[in-house]
mmCIF file of C-alpha atoms in Angstrom:
data_model
loop_
_atom_site.group_PDB
_atom_site.id
_atom_site.type_symbol
_atom_site.label_atom_id
_atom_site.label_comp_id
_atom_site.label_asym_id
_atom_site.label_seq_id
_atom_site.Cartn_x
_atom_site.Cartn_y
_atom_site.Cartn_z
ATOM 1 C CA UNK A 3 28.749 -0.639 -9.539
ATOM 2 C CA UNK A 4 28.242 -2.031 -13.271
ATOM 3 C CA UNK A 5 26.941 0.124 -15.938
ATOM 4 C CA UNK A 6 23.870 -1.068 -17.551
ATOM 5 C CA UNK A 7 22.602 -0.716 -21.267
ATOM 6 C CA UNK A 8 18.928 -1.393 -22.530
ATOM 7 C CA UNK A 9 17.067 -0.102 -25.258
ATOM 8 C CA UNK A 10 15.045 3.168 -24.061
ATOM 9 C CA UNK A 11 11.629 1.887 -25.594
ATOM 10 C CA UNK A 12 10.094 -1.226 -27.307
ATOM 11 C CA UNK A 13 6.593 -1.703 -28.815
ATOM 12 C CA UNK A 14 4.679 -5.146 -28.921
ATOM 13 C CA UNK A 15 1.419 -6.339 -29.481
ATOM 14 C CA UNK A 16 -0.998 -7.936 -27.246
ATOM 15 C CA UNK A 17 -0.392 -11.942 -26.776
ATOM 16 C CA UNK A 18 3.394 -11.626 -28.234
ATOM 17 C CA UNK A 19 6.460 -12.702 -26.490
ATOM 18 C CA UNK A 20 8.754 -9.675 -25.139
ATOM 19 C CA UNK A 21 12.366 -9.911 -24.909
ATOM 20 C CA UNK A 22 14.331 -6.960 -23.427
ATOM 21 C CA UNK A 23 18.021 -7.373 -23.277
ATOM 22 C CA UNK A 24 20.456 -5.324 -21.054
ATOM 23 C CA UNK A 25 24.051 -5.132 -21.469
ATOM 24 C CA UNK A 26 26.427 -5.050 -18.608
ATOM 25 C CA UNK A 27 30.170 -5.817 -19.513
ATOM 26 C CA UNK A 28 31.756 -4.855 -16.403
ATOM 27 C CA UNK A 29 29.661 -7.054 -14.021
ATOM 28 C CA UNK A 30 31.826 -8.239 -10.857
ATOM 29 C CA UNK A 31 31.885 -11.642 -9.754
ATOM 30 C CA UNK A 32 29.417 -11.213 -6.762
ATOM 31 C CA UNK A 33 26.672 -9.168 -8.891
ATOM 32 C CA UNK A 34 23.324 -10.299 -9.075
ATOM 33 C CA UNK A 35 21.031 -9.129 -11.600
ATOM 34 C CA UNK A 36 17.792 -7.667 -10.961
ATOM 35 C CA UNK A 37 14.939 -6.453 -13.145
ATOM 36 C CA UNK A 38 12.176 -4.123 -11.897
ATOM 37 C CA UNK A 39 8.924 -2.970 -13.266
ATOM 38 C CA UNK A 40 7.483 0.645 -12.886
ATOM 39 C CA UNK A 41 3.959 1.606 -13.921
ATOM 40 C CA UNK A 42 3.066 5.372 -13.982
ATOM 41 C CA UNK A 43 2.777 7.012 -10.531
ATOM 42 C CA UNK A 44 3.826 3.947 -8.809
ATOM 43 C CA UNK A 45 6.831 2.563 -7.343
ATOM 44 C CA UNK A 46 9.206 0.311 -8.703
ATOM 45 C CA UNK A 47 8.177 -3.300 -8.318
ATOM 46 C CA UNK A 48 10.600 -6.369 -8.241
ATOM 47 C CA UNK A 49 9.876 -9.128 -11.147
ATOM 48 C CA UNK A 50 13.098 -11.310 -10.976
ATOM 49 C CA UNK A 51 16.702 -11.912 -9.835
ATOM 50 C CA UNK A 52 19.301 -14.194 -11.014
ATOM 51 C CA UNK A 53 22.857 -14.766 -11.147
ATOM 52 C CA UNK A 54 23.431 -17.152 -14.046
ATOM 53 C CA UNK A 55 21.747 -19.355 -16.460
ATOM 54 C CA UNK A 56 18.026 -18.924 -16.189
ATOM 55 C CA UNK A 57 15.592 -18.029 -13.516
ATOM 56 C CA UNK A 58 11.693 -18.477 -14.058
ATOM 57 C CA UNK A 59 8.768 -17.329 -11.924
ATOM 58 C CA UNK A 60 5.051 -16.558 -12.578
ATOM 59 C CA UNK A 61 5.734 -13.342 -14.090
ATOM 60 C CA UNK A 62 8.942 -13.687 -16.156
ATOM 61 C CA UNK A 63 11.996 -15.583 -17.316
ATOM 62 C CA UNK A 64 15.815 -14.246 -17.003
ATOM 63 C CA UNK A 65 18.080 -15.677 -19.298
ATOM 64 C CA UNK A 66 21.782 -15.042 -18.326
ATOM 65 C CA UNK A 67 24.559 -16.302 -20.695
ATOM 66 C CA UNK A 68 27.702 -17.980 -19.362
ATOM 67 C CA UNK A 69 29.752 -14.895 -19.665
ATOM 68 C CA UNK A 70 27.058 -12.751 -17.740
ATOM 69 C CA UNK A 71 27.824 -9.635 -19.556
ATOM 70 C CA UNK A 72 24.346 -9.465 -20.529
ATOM 71 C CA UNK A 73 20.947 -10.748 -19.672
ATOM 72 C CA UNK A 74 17.407 -11.034 -21.281
ATOM 73 C CA UNK A 75 14.145 -10.347 -19.497
ATOM 74 C CA UNK A 76 11.355 -12.508 -21.313
ATOM 75 C CA UNK A 77 7.704 -11.711 -20.708
ATOM 76 C CA UNK A 78 5.334 -14.445 -22.250
ATOM 77 C CA UNK A 79 2.190 -13.475 -24.211
ATOM 78 C CA UNK A 80 1.953 -9.560 -22.691
ATOM 79 C CA UNK A 81 -1.063 -7.928 -22.438
ATOM 80 C CA UNK A 82 -1.975 -4.055 -22.340
ATOM 81 C CA UNK A 83 -1.204 -4.128 -18.541
ATOM 82 C CA UNK A 84 2.398 -4.809 -18.979
ATOM 83 C CA UNK A 85 2.983 -1.486 -20.567
ATOM 84 C CA UNK A 86 5.444 0.011 -18.082
ATOM 85 C CA UNK A 87 9.008 1.188 -17.761
ATOM 86 C CA UNK A 88 11.337 -1.977 -16.913
ATOM 87 C CA UNK A 89 14.620 -1.533 -15.352
ATOM 88 C CA UNK A 90 17.767 -3.780 -15.231
ATOM 89 C CA UNK A 91 19.963 -3.329 -12.309
ATOM 90 C CA UNK A 92 22.977 -5.043 -11.410
ATOM 91 C CA UNK A 93 24.998 -5.086 -8.431
ATOM 92 C CA UNK A 94 24.000 -2.936 -5.462
ATOM 93 C CA UNK A 95 26.216 -0.059 -3.900
ATOM 94 C CA UNK A 96 27.139 1.274 -0.670
ATOM 95 C CA UNK A 97 26.848 -0.447 2.756
ATOM 96 C CA UNK A 98 23.038 -0.429 2.573
ATOM 97 C CA UNK A 99 22.701 -2.081 -1.048
ATOM 98 C CA UNK A 100 20.682 0.933 -2.151
ATOM 99 C CA UNK A 101 19.660 0.472 -5.878
ATOM 100 C CA UNK A 102 20.817 2.817 -8.782
ATOM 101 C CA UNK A 103 18.240 3.028 -11.292
ATOM 102 C CA UNK A 104 18.805 3.747 -15.516
ATOM 103 C CA UNK A 105 16.544 5.181 -17.455
ATOM 104 C CA UNK A 106 14.983 1.779 -18.124
ATOM 105 C CA UNK A 107 13.163 0.433 -20.982
ATOM 106 C CA UNK A 108 9.513 1.906 -21.817
ATOM 107 C CA UNK A 109 7.543 -1.018 -23.085
ATOM 108 C CA UNK A 110 4.309 -0.266 -24.858
ATOM 109 C CA UNK A 111 1.772 -2.994 -25.594
ATOM 110 C CA UNK A 112 -0.517 -2.206 -28.561
ATOM 111 C CA UNK A 113 -3.863 -3.853 -29.006
ATOM 112 C CA UNK B 228 1.624 -10.443 0.401
ATOM 113 C CA UNK B 229 3.059 -7.515 2.978
ATOM 114 C CA UNK B 230 3.664 -4.390 1.274
ATOM 115 C CA UNK B 231 5.221 -1.057 1.803
ATOM 116 C CA UNK B 232 2.316 1.678 2.575
ATOM 117 C CA UNK B 233 3.153 5.431 2.261
ATOM 118 C CA UNK B 234 0.987 8.276 3.171
ATOM 119 C CA UNK B 235 -0.383 10.845 1.894
ATOM 120 C CA UNK B 236 -0.639 9.857 -1.699
ATOM 121 C CA UNK B 237 -0.553 13.364 -2.602
ATOM 122 C CA UNK B 238 1.085 16.559 -0.580
ATOM 123 C CA UNK B 239 0.406 20.122 -1.795
ATOM 124 C CA UNK B 240 2.635 22.599 0.265
ATOM 125 C CA UNK B 241 3.434 26.150 -0.230
ATOM 126 C CA UNK B 242 7.206 26.913 -0.716
ATOM 127 C CA UNK B 243 9.145 27.486 2.458
ATOM 128 C CA UNK B 244 6.706 25.206 4.413
ATOM 129 C CA UNK B 245 7.924 21.725 6.387
ATOM 130 C CA UNK B 246 6.521 18.589 4.950
ATOM 131 C CA UNK B 247 6.659 15.164 6.574
ATOM 132 C CA UNK B 248 6.120 11.918 4.542
ATOM 133 C CA UNK B 249 5.176 8.758 5.932
ATOM 134 C CA UNK B 250 6.183 5.462 5.691
ATOM 135 C CA UNK B 251 5.292 1.876 7.008
ATOM 136 C CA UNK B 252 7.748 -0.659 5.958
ATOM 137 C CA UNK B 253 7.495 -4.318 5.711
ATOM 138 C CA UNK B 254 7.361 -5.589 9.266
ATOM 139 C CA UNK B 255 10.378 -7.888 9.211
ATOM 140 C CA UNK B 256 12.583 -5.889 7.065
ATOM 141 C CA UNK B 257 15.672 -4.055 8.426
ATOM 142 C CA UNK B 258 16.826 -1.771 5.838
ATOM 143 C CA UNK B 259 14.822 1.336 4.902
ATOM 144 C CA UNK B 260 15.127 3.756 2.100
ATOM 145 C CA UNK B 261 14.063 6.929 0.739
ATOM 146 C CA UNK B 262 13.835 7.774 -3.153
ATOM 147 C CA UNK B 263 12.599 10.357 -5.341
ATOM 148 C CA UNK B 264 11.649 10.591 -8.855
ATOM 149 C CA UNK B 265 11.246 14.246 -10.463
ATOM 150 C CA UNK B 266 8.839 13.847 -13.162
ATOM 151 C CA UNK B 267 10.281 12.272 -16.363
ATOM 152 C CA UNK B 268 13.557 11.617 -14.799
ATOM 153 C CA UNK B 269 15.222 8.594 -12.841
ATOM 154 C CA UNK B 270 14.460 7.314 -9.521
ATOM 155 C CA UNK B 271 17.155 8.681 -7.350
ATOM 156 C CA UNK B 272 18.693 7.329 -4.272
ATOM 157 C CA UNK B 273 17.948 9.738 -1.167
ATOM 158 C CA UNK B 274 18.962 7.901 2.179
ATOM 159 C CA UNK B 275 19.201 4.403 3.808
ATOM 160 C CA UNK B 276 18.423 3.830 7.614
ATOM 161 C CA UNK B 277 19.339 0.827 9.290
ATOM 162 C CA UNK B 278 19.728 -0.024 12.971
ATOM 163 C CA UNK B 279 18.093 3.383 13.590
ATOM 164 C CA UNK B 280 20.704 5.411 11.981
ATOM 165 C CA UNK B 281 21.515 6.708 8.722
ATOM 166 C CA UNK B 282 23.876 4.146 6.538
ATOM 167 C CA UNK B 283 24.370 6.339 3.555
ATOM 168 C CA UNK B 284 22.985 9.444 2.021
ATOM 169 C CA UNK B 285 23.267 10.904 -1.406
ATOM 170 C CA UNK B 286 24.399 14.673 -2.481
ATOM 171 C CA UNK B 287 20.777 15.332 -2.544
ATOM 172 C CA UNK B 288 20.225 14.549 1.358
ATOM 173 C CA UNK B 289 21.332 17.885 2.518
ATOM 174 C CA UNK B 290 20.505 19.669 5.544
ATOM 175 C CA UNK B 291 16.968 20.153 4.292
ATOM 176 C CA UNK B 292 16.260 16.756 4.770
ATOM 177 C CA UNK B 293 16.038 14.097 7.986
ATOM 178 C CA UNK B 294 14.693 10.637 8.541
ATOM 179 C CA UNK B 295 13.450 9.449 11.621
ATOM 180 C CA UNK B 296 11.703 5.972 12.784
ATOM 181 C CA UNK B 297 9.926 7.078 15.880
ATOM 182 C CA UNK B 298 8.581 3.783 16.720
ATOM 183 C CA UNK B 299 8.803 0.391 15.496
ATOM 184 C CA UNK B 300 6.816 0.741 12.398
ATOM 185 C CA UNK B 301 6.809 4.063 10.921
ATOM 186 C CA UNK B 302 9.774 5.708 8.953
ATOM 187 C CA UNK B 303 9.460 9.216 7.994
ATOM 188 C CA UNK B 304 11.077 11.893 5.715
ATOM 189 C CA UNK B 305 11.059 15.441 6.716
ATOM 190 C CA UNK B 306 11.904 18.243 4.486
ATOM 191 C CA UNK B 307 12.365 21.677 5.983
ATOM 192 C CA UNK B 308 12.176 24.775 4.000
ATOM 193 C CA UNK B 309 10.597 23.105 0.852
ATOM 194 C CA UNK B 310 11.385 24.662 -2.537
ATOM 195 C CA UNK B 311 9.932 24.334 -6.030
ATOM 196 C CA UNK B 312 12.506 21.851 -7.001
ATOM 197 C CA UNK B 313 11.496 19.538 -4.182
ATOM 198 C CA UNK B 314 8.363 18.792 -6.111
ATOM 199 C CA UNK B 315 8.356 14.964 -7.039
ATOM 200 C CA UNK B 316 7.560 11.535 -6.074
ATOM 201 C CA UNK B 317 9.058 10.216 -2.964
ATOM 202 C CA UNK B 318 9.065 6.590 -2.600
ATOM 203 C CA UNK B 319 9.991 4.702 0.589
ATOM 204 C CA UNK B 320 11.251 1.196 0.393
ATOM 205 C CA UNK B 321 12.472 -1.634 2.531
ATOM 206 C CA UNK B 322 14.691 -4.818 2.551
ATOM 207 C CA UNK B 323 15.331 -7.751 4.629
ATOM 208 C CA UNK B 324 18.930 -8.134 3.905
ATOM 209 C CA UNK B 325 19.546 -11.230 5.561
ATOM 210 C CA UNK B 326 23.435 -12.296 5.093
ATOM 211 C CA UNK B 327 22.829 -11.927 1.430
ATOM 212 C CA UNK B 328 23.347 -8.422 0.283
ATOM 213 C CA UNK B 329 21.235 -9.288 -3.082
ATOM 214 C CA UNK B 330 17.861 -9.119 -1.735
ATOM 215 C CA UNK B 331 15.117 -7.129 -3.717
ATOM 216 C CA UNK B 332 13.951 -3.996 -2.108
ATOM 217 C CA UNK B 333 9.981 -3.464 -1.819
ATOM 218 C CA UNK B 334 8.703 0.273 -2.823
ATOM 219 C CA UNK B 335 5.491 1.648 -1.428
ATOM 220 C CA UNK B 336 3.380 3.731 -4.333
ATOM 221 C CA UNK B 337 4.920 7.091 -3.339
ATOM 222 C CA UNK B 338 3.966 10.378 -2.346
ATOM 223 C CA UNK B 339 3.545 13.077 -4.630
ATOM 224 C CA UNK B 340 4.840 16.038 -3.412
ATOM 225 C CA UNK B 341 3.674 19.306 -5.047
ATOM 226 C CA UNK B 342 5.315 22.750 -3.955
ATOM 227 C CA UNK B 343 3.894 25.811 -4.896
#
């Protein structure tokens, strides 16, 4: 299972674009990169998943360089409600593909 | 959009008592999970369940814990002889897992278990 490193915390202001970068130097060939969001007292919520290049959905974009040793979650024009912990997960472990969460990045959006 | 539902949202129990946490996974999902999160700490994997049996379990999931899928919709976590350190948020998750293992899991909003 690839070890991931991401900033412990980030602050931003409403309306700004936020980029959270995750390092995963020992990513395996078959590993996907997945980001989850967690609000206080709620379960993690899937945001986006990608394998290479760029993936975009209605919530975020995920940029993955050719070597796949890092990835960047981009949140366009954040609002106060985007304040949450964001987790980068790489690969899945075990026969049932359970998730291994790190400490995540606490994003605080300020008015 | 279908979602995972958990009940109760908050459970307060005396130490030594048994608790059952309940979950209704998404109907066409095949894999079911329990995770827990102690206040201020990481989300930790407890157990996975597939084809009516436990697939994997972590070191946390000892003889005090058991899981069951008593019918086609519910998935339960039972904790016997609860201890103070069992106080945590317990999250149920489910996944479709088709032929591709990289499918996102869907989480419920958890049960906050408080042991007194």
